[in-house]
XYZ file of C-alpha atoms in Angstrom:
662
model
C 80.358 -2.555 186.597
C 82.054 -0.057 188.835
C 80.713 0.688 192.317
C 80.473 4.123 193.678
C 80.853 4.009 197.473
C 79.175 6.848 199.336
C 80.997 8.329 202.279
C 78.430 10.039 204.511
C 79.575 12.274 207.224
C 78.352 11.973 210.763
C 76.885 15.052 212.501
C 79.367 17.724 213.098
C 77.049 20.148 214.972
C 79.181 19.912 218.033
C 82.656 18.763 217.047
C 85.854 20.634 217.324
C 88.973 20.595 215.024
C 91.596 17.842 215.810
C 95.223 17.839 214.887
C 94.854 15.300 212.149
C 94.399 16.548 208.519
C 91.057 17.718 207.102
C 91.251 14.841 204.696
C 91.677 12.247 207.469
C 88.966 13.946 209.557
C 86.328 13.726 206.816
C 87.185 10.335 205.590
C 87.129 9.248 209.251
C 83.347 9.422 208.895
C 81.196 6.324 208.669
C 80.861 4.575 205.385
C 77.242 4.328 204.412
C 77.223 1.088 202.437
C 73.458 1.326 202.029
C 73.920 4.186 199.655
C 76.356 2.154 197.370
C 75.115 2.194 193.812
C 76.217 0.317 190.726
C 76.676 2.465 187.670
C 77.929 1.135 184.353
C 77.410 4.372 182.396
C 79.873 6.251 184.699
C 82.750 3.808 184.446
C 84.535 5.382 181.479
C 84.251 8.821 183.119
C 85.555 7.535 186.487
C 88.459 5.808 184.762
C 89.459 9.070 183.209
C 89.100 10.793 186.554
C 91.428 8.237 188.128
C 94.121 9.286 185.778
C 94.398 12.804 187.299
C 97.752 12.940 188.942
C 96.597 14.911 191.773
C 93.573 12.719 192.676
C 93.383 11.038 196.027
C 90.806 8.398 197.116
C 87.255 9.468 195.993
C 84.630 10.685 198.344
C 81.397 10.118 196.322
C 77.832 11.301 196.647
C 75.185 9.411 194.956
C 72.487 11.324 193.080
C 72.225 13.297 189.801
C 74.472 16.378 190.323
C 77.615 15.178 188.504
C 75.734 14.360 185.295
C 72.861 16.848 186.203
C 72.370 20.231 185.027
C 75.344 22.459 185.786
C 75.632 23.871 182.315
C 72.016 23.855 181.253
C 69.218 21.454 181.467
C 69.542 17.673 182.088
C 68.588 16.948 178.553
C 71.344 19.204 177.296
C 73.952 17.494 179.388
C 72.611 14.152 178.321
C 73.184 15.057 174.673
C 76.685 16.083 175.478
C 77.745 13.070 177.550
C 75.662 10.294 176.074
C 74.404 9.622 179.547
C 71.096 10.316 181.392
C 70.653 12.738 184.223
C 70.755 10.239 187.129
C 74.324 9.171 187.367
C 76.422 8.898 190.366
C 78.206 11.977 191.567
C 81.934 11.817 192.329
C 83.261 14.155 194.960
C 86.820 13.649 195.575
C 89.810 15.344 197.246
C 92.586 16.681 195.235
C 95.891 18.204 196.267
C 96.478 21.945 195.669
C 100.131 21.380 194.972
C 100.992 25.165 194.707
C 99.688 25.808 198.094
C 100.694 22.367 199.547
C 97.183 21.854 201.017
C 94.348 19.581 200.428
C 91.303 20.662 198.477
C 87.819 19.580 198.417
C 85.129 20.610 195.996
C 81.519 21.447 196.233
C 78.765 22.887 194.216
C 78.052 25.489 196.878
C 80.373 26.614 199.742
C 78.663 28.696 202.449
C 80.870 30.694 205.029
C 79.092 30.884 208.323
C 76.630 28.614 209.999
C 74.296 31.448 211.244
C 70.678 31.972 210.416
C 71.420 33.265 206.865
C 73.946 30.503 206.025
C 71.872 27.604 207.369
C 68.657 28.949 205.647
C 70.536 29.016 202.307
C 71.835 25.557 202.790
C 68.480 24.111 203.711
C 66.692 25.916 200.784
C 69.206 24.590 198.338
C 68.619 21.103 199.399
C 64.928 21.583 199.382
C 65.131 22.685 195.787
C 67.215 19.587 195.112
C 64.490 17.376 196.347
C 61.807 19.210 194.461
C 63.697 18.978 191.174
C 65.121 15.525 191.695
C 68.818 16.533 191.553
C 71.595 16.662 194.148
C 73.914 19.437 194.703
C 76.890 19.155 197.198
C 76.551 21.838 199.895
C 79.211 22.560 202.547
C 78.919 25.073 205.343
C 82.134 25.929 207.121
C 81.971 27.556 210.597
C 84.729 29.232 212.709
C 83.141 28.395 215.993
C 83.956 25.299 217.848
C 80.409 24.199 217.320
C 77.256 25.521 215.556
C 75.791 28.361 217.581
C 79.022 29.006 219.698
C 79.402 32.419 218.243
C 75.825 33.303 217.806
C 74.308 36.115 219.958
C 71.317 38.226 219.569
C 68.515 39.792 221.625
C 66.267 37.995 220.502
C 62.629 38.699 219.891
C 62.019 36.479 216.984
C 59.667 37.118 214.116
C 58.972 33.624 212.515
C 57.986 34.900 209.039
C 61.083 33.547 207.206
C 61.119 30.255 209.295
C 57.338 29.765 208.392
C 58.439 29.823 204.757
C 61.529 27.680 205.150
C 60.406 25.067 207.605
C 56.638 25.347 208.073
C 56.435 22.372 210.331
C 58.888 23.839 212.874
C 56.404 23.677 215.666
C 55.967 19.951 215.298
C 59.671 19.393 214.692
C 60.527 20.629 218.254
C 62.234 24.020 217.311
C 63.383 25.803 220.459
C 60.717 28.425 220.069
C 58.103 28.190 222.673
C 57.763 31.558 224.579
C 55.476 33.869 222.792
C 55.525 37.620 223.704
C 53.023 38.215 226.492
C 53.558 41.956 227.077
C 55.462 44.721 225.255
C 56.620 47.774 227.101
C 58.639 50.820 225.961
C 60.372 53.057 228.588
C 62.220 56.300 228.645
C 64.738 56.193 231.408
C 66.134 59.032 233.500
C 68.609 58.291 236.166
C 65.928 57.512 238.697
C 62.742 56.869 236.828
C 61.128 54.951 233.941
C 58.374 56.695 231.923
C 56.125 54.468 229.804
C 55.776 55.409 226.175
C 53.500 53.885 223.413
C 55.331 50.786 222.170
C 56.162 51.046 218.394
C 57.481 47.488 218.015
C 54.291 45.457 217.404
C 55.712 42.290 218.682
C 52.376 40.281 218.488
C 52.883 36.661 217.360
C 56.633 37.007 218.075
C 58.707 34.806 220.381
C 61.482 35.400 222.917
C 64.227 32.956 222.044
C 67.800 32.024 222.268
C 69.255 32.446 218.693
C 72.280 30.204 219.487
C 69.891 27.409 220.408
C 67.735 28.092 217.339
C 70.802 27.879 215.109
C 71.889 24.635 216.612
C 68.455 23.223 215.748
C 68.679 24.629 212.222
C 72.062 22.972 211.898
C 70.698 19.587 212.737
C 67.911 20.114 210.141
C 70.381 21.134 207.491
C 72.295 17.894 208.082
C 69.103 15.917 207.737
C 68.758 17.328 204.339
C 72.309 16.240 203.458
C 74.142 19.452 204.102
C 77.802 18.906 205.318
C 78.707 21.304 208.150
C 82.270 21.556 209.493
C 82.547 23.679 212.573
C 85.984 24.638 213.965
C 87.388 25.736 210.580
C 87.878 29.453 210.060
C 87.742 30.836 206.458
C 90.764 33.064 206.154
C 91.286 33.413 202.382
C 89.365 34.089 199.288
C 90.429 31.913 196.360
C 89.971 33.401 192.861
C 90.670 32.323 189.296
C 92.690 34.157 186.824
C 89.635 36.081 185.683
C 88.983 37.430 189.206
C 86.010 35.193 189.900
C 85.719 33.634 193.493
C 86.106 29.927 193.315
C 86.166 29.167 197.023
C 87.843 29.843 200.307
C 90.893 28.648 202.170
C 90.762 27.819 205.904
C 93.292 28.913 208.370
C 96.441 26.921 209.257
C 96.206 25.260 212.665
C 98.992 24.552 214.954
C 101.086 27.613 214.199
C 103.065 29.115 217.138
C 103.002 32.854 218.059
C 106.493 33.214 216.483
C 105.215 31.694 213.152
C 106.876 28.362 213.644
C 105.027 25.049 213.058
C 104.058 23.165 216.183
C 103.859 19.352 216.467
C 100.086 19.487 215.688
C 100.428 21.720 212.687
C 97.686 21.363 210.143
C 97.742 23.074 206.809
C 94.522 24.969 205.925
C 92.182 23.437 203.451
C 90.904 24.812 200.068
C 87.130 24.463 199.701
C 86.355 25.092 196.091
C 83.411 24.878 193.658
C 83.115 21.793 191.366
C 84.546 22.256 187.906
C 83.600 20.343 184.924
C 85.806 19.351 181.849
C 85.118 17.560 178.666
C 87.310 14.780 177.172
C 86.050 13.712 173.793
C 82.371 13.027 174.248
C 82.687 12.310 178.030
C 82.100 14.735 180.863
C 84.332 14.193 183.827
C 84.593 15.792 187.100
C 88.212 16.348 188.277
C 90.522 18.708 190.073
C 89.810 22.452 189.380
C 91.511 23.335 186.017
C 91.250 26.986 185.219
C 91.922 26.589 181.528
C 88.921 24.456 180.725
C 86.443 25.390 183.414
C 82.993 25.240 181.667
C 80.594 25.761 184.561
C 80.444 27.940 187.548
C 79.920 27.230 191.240
C 78.865 29.461 194.030
C 80.365 30.690 197.301
C 77.947 32.433 199.739
C 79.456 34.606 202.480
C 77.209 34.555 205.704
C 79.859 35.692 208.272
C 77.552 37.956 210.124
C 78.137 41.726 210.827
C 81.539 43.073 209.615
C 82.555 39.608 208.125
C 86.317 39.861 207.517
C 86.141 38.241 204.055
C 82.875 39.833 203.187
C 84.366 43.241 203.770
C 87.274 42.297 201.418
C 84.745 41.160 198.782
C 82.791 44.425 199.006
C 86.018 46.454 198.588
C 87.384 44.253 195.874
C 84.476 44.336 193.631
C 83.326 47.906 194.623
C 79.908 46.562 195.666
C 78.918 49.691 197.460
C 79.787 51.964 194.577
C 77.838 49.660 192.327
C 74.620 50.862 193.806
C 75.765 54.148 195.252
C 75.225 52.730 198.665
C 76.330 54.718 201.786
C 78.903 53.570 204.400
C 77.649 51.018 206.934
C 76.967 52.279 210.450
C 77.200 49.977 213.492
C 76.249 49.493 217.039
C 77.734 47.323 219.733
C 75.353 45.082 221.813
C 76.412 43.797 225.153
C 74.296 41.119 226.706
C 73.880 38.857 229.880
C 71.497 35.993 230.496
C 70.426 35.812 234.080
C 68.420 33.208 236.024
C 66.082 35.146 238.331
C 63.678 34.335 241.212
C 60.541 32.429 239.938
C 58.142 35.081 241.508
C 59.639 37.771 239.359
C 59.712 35.747 236.182
C 57.016 36.689 233.568
C 57.663 34.478 230.463
C 57.254 36.463 227.320
C 57.555 39.872 228.887
C 59.406 42.343 226.715
C 60.869 45.690 227.771
C 62.778 48.146 225.523
C 64.271 51.392 226.829
C 65.772 54.633 225.477
C 67.591 57.288 227.452
C 69.718 56.808 230.644
C 72.534 55.656 230.992
C 73.504 57.120 227.642
C 73.636 60.875 227.116
C 71.367 62.629 224.616
C 74.080 62.814 222.010
C 74.604 58.927 221.901
C 72.033 56.749 220.189
C 71.123 53.489 221.863
C 68.877 51.637 224.108
C 68.498 48.693 226.369
C 66.296 45.486 226.331
C 65.147 42.974 228.823
C 63.348 39.821 227.743
C 61.818 37.155 229.837
C 62.754 33.766 228.363
C 61.834 30.238 229.504
C 63.003 28.463 232.669
C 63.317 31.571 234.848
C 65.815 33.162 232.432
C 65.952 36.793 231.401
C 68.123 38.432 228.626
C 69.370 41.942 229.493
C 71.406 44.057 227.141
C 72.533 47.495 226.019
C 73.128 48.563 222.459
C 75.296 51.605 221.833
C 75.824 53.133 218.392
C 79.314 53.190 217.462
C 79.186 56.708 216.128
C 79.327 58.131 219.573
C 81.649 61.150 219.977
C 83.194 60.910 223.472
C 86.303 58.755 223.361
C 85.997 58.288 227.146
C 82.693 56.434 226.815
C 82.786 52.655 227.627
C 79.872 50.631 226.440
C 80.712 47.909 228.863
C 80.651 50.224 231.805
C 77.502 51.863 230.603
C 75.885 48.434 230.646
C 77.052 47.893 234.242
C 75.328 51.148 235.227
C 72.041 50.155 233.548
C 71.625 47.223 235.851
C 71.545 49.539 238.938
C 68.446 51.545 237.611
C 65.607 51.446 240.041
C 63.219 49.873 237.342
C 65.790 47.095 236.386
C 67.598 46.374 239.652
C 64.585 44.698 241.479
C 64.142 42.165 238.456
C 67.771 40.980 238.793
C 68.390 41.071 242.554
C 69.006 37.598 244.077
C 69.574 36.327 240.546
C 72.565 34.727 238.972
C 74.380 35.556 235.746
C 74.612 32.462 233.375
C 76.374 34.019 230.335
C 77.889 37.180 228.985
C 78.786 38.190 225.419
C 78.964 41.100 223.005
C 78.561 41.523 219.246
C 78.332 44.362 216.739
C 75.249 44.950 214.631
C 74.483 46.623 211.303
C 72.337 49.736 211.671
C 72.794 51.319 208.219
C 69.543 49.918 206.775
C 68.682 50.016 203.057
C 70.978 52.965 202.423
C 74.082 50.931 203.294
C 73.227 47.526 201.712
C 75.959 46.890 199.057
C 75.220 45.291 195.767
C 75.260 41.641 197.133
C 76.478 39.771 193.993
C 79.994 39.439 192.833
C 81.625 37.011 190.242
C 81.298 33.572 191.694
C 79.039 34.197 194.592
C 76.938 36.498 196.869
C 76.834 38.108 200.308
C 73.909 37.183 202.441
C 72.511 38.037 205.955
C 74.128 40.536 208.281
C 77.390 40.519 206.156
C 75.299 42.662 203.813
C 73.271 44.348 206.561
C 69.530 43.620 206.602
C 68.735 44.637 210.228
C 65.448 46.425 210.630
C 66.426 49.063 213.180
C 63.041 50.337 214.439
C 61.960 46.646 214.864
C 65.312 45.774 216.378
C 65.149 42.558 214.412
C 67.375 41.146 211.691
C 67.250 37.311 212.038
C 64.145 36.951 209.872
C 65.537 39.246 207.135
C 68.919 37.484 207.181
C 67.187 34.118 206.791
C 65.042 35.401 203.863
C 68.120 36.784 202.173
C 69.776 33.430 202.450
C 66.820 31.578 200.959
C 66.657 34.062 198.060
C 70.319 33.602 197.391
C 69.957 29.881 197.447
C 67.241 29.960 194.876
C 69.367 32.188 192.619
C 72.345 29.824 193.112
C 70.179 26.936 192.234
C 68.977 28.610 189.129
C 72.535 29.505 188.087
C 73.942 25.949 188.538
C 71.155 23.970 187.184
C 68.772 26.182 185.052
C 71.051 28.463 183.198
C 69.956 31.628 184.873
C 72.210 34.302 186.353
C 73.150 34.912 190.075
C 72.155 38.507 189.614
C 68.611 37.284 190.027
C 69.209 37.250 193.804
C 69.399 41.042 193.707
C 66.284 41.263 191.635
C 64.256 38.976 193.897
C 65.618 40.690 196.946
C 64.378 44.103 195.800
C 60.998 42.561 195.140
C 60.670 40.699 198.463
C 59.165 41.744 201.715
C 62.790 42.234 203.071
C 63.251 45.283 200.794
C 59.691 46.500 201.667
C 60.572 46.333 205.410
C 63.916 48.060 205.007
C 62.478 50.909 202.790
C 59.926 51.733 205.368
C 62.465 51.720 208.091
C 65.102 53.669 206.266
C 64.867 56.978 208.115
C 64.762 55.932 211.805
C 68.446 55.432 212.422
C 69.860 58.481 210.491
C 67.299 60.690 212.187
C 69.251 60.229 215.479
C 72.364 61.691 213.945
C 70.790 65.001 214.768
C 70.432 64.298 218.450
C 67.946 62.445 220.671
C 65.064 64.952 220.570
C 65.126 65.441 216.829
C 65.485 61.740 216.327
C 62.440 60.956 218.396
C 60.373 63.761 216.641
C 61.413 62.381 213.232
C 60.787 58.849 214.120
C 57.340 59.673 215.416
C 56.449 61.353 212.167
C 57.842 58.481 210.217
C 55.980 55.891 212.232
C 52.533 57.557 212.893
C 52.081 59.988 209.962
C 54.084 58.785 206.860
C 54.081 54.957 208.013
C 57.376 54.501 206.227
C 56.239 56.215 203.026
C 57.949 59.525 203.440
C 59.008 61.243 200.271
C 62.576 61.594 201.378
C 65.537 59.432 202.455
C 67.945 60.687 205.159
C 71.634 60.125 204.872
C 73.980 58.761 207.513
C 76.439 61.050 209.164
C 80.226 60.416 209.381
C 81.440 56.879 209.531
C 81.764 55.570 213.031
C 85.434 55.817 213.270
C 85.464 59.424 212.094
C 82.757 60.435 214.530
C 85.109 60.049 217.529
C 86.319 63.341 218.886
C 89.760 63.981 220.246
C 90.223 63.686 223.941
C 90.571 67.357 224.779
C 86.956 67.924 223.639
C 85.654 65.850 226.587
C 86.242 65.112 230.244
C 86.967 61.613 231.447
C 84.090 59.634 232.729
C 84.313 58.157 236.247
C 82.458 54.911 236.288
C 81.482 53.268 239.586
C 83.384 50.205 240.781
C 81.557 46.985 240.175
C 79.738 45.633 243.226
C 80.056 41.908 242.312
C 76.292 41.420 242.598
C 74.735 43.373 239.725
C 77.844 44.832 238.102
C 81.014 43.049 237.400
C 84.501 43.583 236.167
C 85.607 42.470 232.695
C 87.531 39.281 233.798
C 84.511 37.894 235.649
C 82.265 38.620 232.607
C 84.757 37.034 230.167
C 84.761 33.834 232.272
C 80.978 33.658 231.564
C 81.470 34.039 227.864
C 83.371 30.833 227.675
C 85.792 32.473 225.357
C 89.016 30.692 224.652
C 91.936 30.927 222.408
C 95.234 29.002 222.221
C 97.642 31.489 223.606
C 100.487 30.287 221.449
C 99.208 31.359 218.107
C 99.717 34.430 215.878
C 97.553 37.389 217.073
C 94.489 37.683 214.831
C 94.179 41.417 215.698
C 96.701 43.120 213.544
C 97.986 46.717 213.594
C 98.583 48.163 210.061
C 100.931 50.657 211.684
C 102.400 49.358 215.001
C 103.428 52.998 215.893
C 99.987 54.410 215.460
C 98.636 53.648 219.000
C 101.438 55.481 220.740
C 101.865 58.251 218.167
C 98.127 58.998 217.564
C 95.486 57.077 219.526
C 97.075 57.617 223.028
C 98.108 61.343 222.672
C 95.091 62.415 220.679
C 92.229 60.157 221.903
C 93.589 58.979 225.226
C 93.687 55.258 224.048
C 89.972 54.737 223.313
C 90.521 51.021 222.252
C 90.949 50.288 226.062
C 87.329 51.415 226.491
C 85.240 50.542 223.445
C 86.382 46.903 223.551
C 84.015 44.976 225.894
C 86.663 42.174 226.509
C 89.786 44.140 227.619
C 91.673 42.988 224.547
C 93.547 46.322 224.359
C 95.489 47.668 227.319
C 98.088 50.500 227.650
C 100.896 49.076 229.935
C 104.022 50.882 231.138
C 107.308 49.773 229.623
C 110.610 49.799 231.610
C 111.115 53.397 230.436
C 107.866 54.390 231.881
C 106.251 55.040 228.540
C 102.901 53.427 227.827
C 102.653 50.810 225.106
C 99.557 49.014 223.685
C 99.270 45.439 224.667
C 96.930 43.208 222.676
C 95.324 40.398 224.775
C 93.976 38.598 221.755
C 93.029 35.547 223.792
C 90.203 37.624 225.406
C 88.502 38.403 222.072
C 84.730 37.833 221.826
C 84.823 38.384 217.994
C 82.508 41.414 218.439
C 84.466 43.384 215.763
C 84.155 46.695 217.540
C 87.909 47.368 217.162
C 87.679 46.888 213.435
C 84.965 49.495 213.248
C 85.676 52.073 215.906
C 89.421 52.587 215.825
C 89.772 56.279 214.838
C 92.422 55.671 212.182
C 91.196 52.262 211.091
C 94.530 50.889 212.091
C 93.211 47.742 213.583
C 92.255 44.764 211.250
C 90.250 41.879 212.636
C 91.184 38.496 211.115
C 90.031 35.098 212.025
C 92.111 33.237 214.698
C 92.734 29.527 214.613
C 89.459 27.650 214.046
C 87.462 26.692 217.091
C 88.671 29.730 219.234
C 86.461 32.462 220.590
C 83.280 32.520 222.596
C 81.223 29.405 223.511
C 77.686 30.644 223.695
C 74.842 28.195 224.635
C 71.799 30.341 225.652
C 72.616 33.683 223.907
């Protein structure tokens, strides 16, 4: 009787990449001998597997997924193999000889350990428990730890979490501050006018999303999900038919000049499990395209403007498939402060419109009282603004000096700073989310409810629905397109449909936008007989510099407002300086030939991290300098560059911001 030894990984919620290989890193985990199982029926199959020339020592998972239902029901597979549905599951490493990198196979690979990705992973494992099967699920995350790249407002609506983990209150989720008041202000330069609040935040909570995601990561691991932070998905792997079969992670230890450093580590291929038949025996072996008999699933949950998700959308023409409009975006800039206890009102929520933005620029601010004397303050600026001299970062610094905001922050201390783009296109801009071999979930697809200013609950629900579709595809013979069907029949779609006209209304200006939004909210209640379209894509909305005058922003006082280097220090962002720049120029001459003379170098202003600077050369001419080590991974440059000349790609895994309370 052969013995299947199960290698169970330790928690990787807070680990970072090391210089050793991915194979060594994973096998360095503890061996859980208690999960060892004797399996006589699997001996012949395992013997066949061991003859694969590319096989390296097995990493096995007990359960029923190997001889479970990947190509139909358990009974159908039992007839094919001569075995029952409860055999041991072998998961092993195999060498991808062509790419000279290690490969690991899973039933489901999820890119991104955010709310959507973790919800999908947890739901998959819940279904496994309900059906008595075991699917291998892997989540790969580019941040140094789960939650490190997560930033949001966040007034949290627990609807999706109630469905996913109904016992979350008993399980010590970091959700404790319920909304106690809900104010909506219109700001002029010196005053704040109260307006009726349209947000209806009753039964919602003020939270740190990065903390919630860490908790969700720990719950996912309890279910048996394997999470690997510090590994950036940089490549989409496809078979000869064009179906996605997994992802490749970035090489690590590459110098800026492209040479391999002493700690070089080749990227890893994370692929879906393939099944092959030999006589009357079913074996699990390295991926073999010619005899692939069953699919697997890759879910992309990279967040707003995910680099691989965008390639998927273009490659498979997913917007065209449902005649979706282009996506439109905003940039959110946020700080968390610790304030005087006498000023702290746990659960108090304030949203504003108006100043410091002009009436042609859509956006607004928020101020949320969290727990432990902390407040979150931020400014959201739509990226279809016209004036190339506008700086979202500097507008945020001005906001904190408003007479209604300043007293709250005075004598306080900034704890953390960060920035991130968000999708505002709504239902009009959601692409068809299913492609051969996988699906796009969460903010990668764009499920933000703009008038609610909430997208976490919809992102989570999309991940749960995709998980159910993936489970049905792998084990019940259904089709992954069921994700699209169930999404359209869910409360997510109902919400987005009701909210569809708010954001495009403001393309006509502030006053028309407010008027249309009021009619939508109070008269039609989201059931208007028309659907507004978005204006120009954000990068096309930028006017040439001669159409505007430069904006003179006040110097930071170091008390309420700060320069960029000071704020960057508070973001904990960090990248190895000696690595290839992850911000790539499609045409290196475009900045000096077009952006500088026509738009006066807008990348030096729309970036909230001073990644882009025009510096003089010896000849006196200005040249664009890219300080990639400053990058907050906000993606504003990928969106707002007037000629779409900047491509944001993933840096070496583990780099970027290190958020803890955002």
